[in-house]
């Protein structure tokens, strides 16, 4: 296991090197300038569209359900443990680079939404779409499309499954002394109930669960920030101060610290909002909409909510509490899996424990459900509809494995699989940028007052 962990870590570091960071952030910057900062100028219009009812539109689920499903899949452990992990590894400055990834990632997510709807296909069980379809239909590169599908299947096991069940297992072990295998078994059974119902069952489930759990979490965090506003201001200042001048959290020379911080911030930013991954585009393709631009605008709200609101709130509370700098009796720092929970507990006592304990479990569960859908669609694309049942069995078994696996290995696998997914998707976004531009120009020329 140690050998496998070392190989995965080596590959992850290679994939997430400087070229990937430039490609990821560079694509977002390119699309931001090419679309003239559309994610900033049209954000209020996007919110308005979210609540419009589009009757007789093609698609399987409403735009609201599509957003909630994508939120459910992304506002997961990445928004809580991912932020804590970034701070633990690279210091507070890593949060700044998560913000940068999120802001430019809104343009990336917008572009993914347009292409997902434009190149989607009608399948036996509803609409199919996402990067594998716009790579195949838009670029005529079936091998690259197949590569994305395979990488997404792997990522659904690591990113969307094992990291989530691992975090839940750690929480239940700490708070309820529950063995890892028991946590894994419970999650496996609960996941099977929803996943077997397909997209409409998943969409209905997350439409109710996602907004409730996000609101519950934010109410608790905002209360802490409002009650200790001076500490919140200090936390924000700390993020900006260390964004370009980090303290030696990870050791090494100043240049190495900055490189590690940027790498960690970009990787965790991508993990939390999935902008550039292409995964949420799979959901966007199933949305009921009259035009690709409308769903694209709704899609980019996901990145804004996840990174700029939820992750920022999480980072603030962690940096406001003393826990992230406190050493345990054995000389080690508190595990990232428990850092947000203990930080919230510091301010709210047992109530904080209940809130974070509950929301983390539901965040993780909804992420597992959402990624099961991503994996199923990619399995259907790569191997056919009949093989989906085998994917479900493997996916459910991985819930159990993740609950008992070593945390470092799980996160390294998640980073690696995310990186491998990102490469073909970003290539497609760059090569199809004129399609994104033409669709955007046509829509707003017809709706010039928007």
Short mmCIF file of N, CA, C and O in Angstrom, two decimals, residues 37 65 80 180 183 255-257 296 328 348 356 372 389:
data_model
loop_
_atom_site.label_atom_id
_atom_site.label_comp_id
_atom_site.label_asym_id
_atom_site.label_seq_id
_atom_site.Cartn_x
_atom_site.Cartn_y
_atom_site.Cartn_z
N UNK A 37 -15.42 39.53 -19.41
CA UNK A 37 -15.81 39.51 -18.01
C UNK A 37 -17.28 39.23 -17.79
O UNK A 37 -17.89 39.76 -16.84
N UNK A 65 -33.05 22.45 -10.53
CA UNK A 65 -32.63 21.11 -10.09
C UNK A 65 -31.22 20.80 -10.56
O UNK A 65 -30.44 20.17 -9.84
N UNK A 80 -15.17 21.97 2.87
CA UNK A 80 -14.89 21.98 4.30
C UNK A 80 -13.50 21.40 4.56
O UNK A 80 -12.58 22.11 4.97
N UNK A 180 -14.83 2.28 11.19
CA UNK A 180 -14.87 2.68 9.78
C UNK A 180 -15.76 1.79 8.92
O UNK A 180 -16.47 2.27 8.04
N UNK A 183 -19.46 2.81 9.32
CA UNK A 183 -19.75 4.04 8.58
C UNK A 183 -19.86 3.74 7.09
O UNK A 183 -20.78 4.20 6.40
N UNK A 255 10.75 30.61 -2.49
CA UNK A 255 10.19 30.31 -3.80
C UNK A 255 9.43 28.99 -3.81
O UNK A 255 8.37 28.87 -4.40
N UNK A 256 9.98 28.00 -3.11
CA UNK A 256 9.32 26.69 -3.02
C UNK A 256 8.02 26.80 -2.25
O UNK A 256 7.03 26.13 -2.57
N UNK A 257 8.00 27.67 -1.22
CA UNK A 257 6.78 27.86 -0.43
C UNK A 257 5.67 28.46 -1.29
O UNK A 257 4.53 28.02 -1.23
N UNK A 296 -25.90 27.97 -19.24
CA UNK A 296 -24.51 28.31 -18.94
C UNK A 296 -24.43 29.37 -17.84
O UNK A 296 -23.57 29.30 -16.95
N UNK A 328 -1.13 18.96 18.88
CA UNK A 328 -1.66 17.92 19.75
C UNK A 328 -0.56 17.43 20.69
O UNK A 328 0.63 17.72 20.47
N UNK A 348 -18.93 27.90 19.02
CA UNK A 348 -20.33 27.57 19.31
C UNK A 348 -20.50 26.43 20.31
O UNK A 348 -21.63 26.07 20.64
N UNK A 356 -21.76 21.20 12.28
CA UNK A 356 -20.73 20.74 11.35
C UNK A 356 -20.79 19.23 11.16
O UNK A 356 -20.65 18.72 10.06
N UNK A 372 -21.81 9.75 -8.51
CA UNK A 372 -22.30 8.46 -9.04
C UNK A 372 -22.96 8.68 -10.40
O UNK A 372 -22.80 7.89 -11.33
N UNK A 389 -24.62 -1.22 -14.65
CA UNK A 389 -24.90 -1.97 -13.41
C UNK A 389 -23.61 -2.44 -12.74
O UNK A 389 -23.51 -2.50 -11.51
#
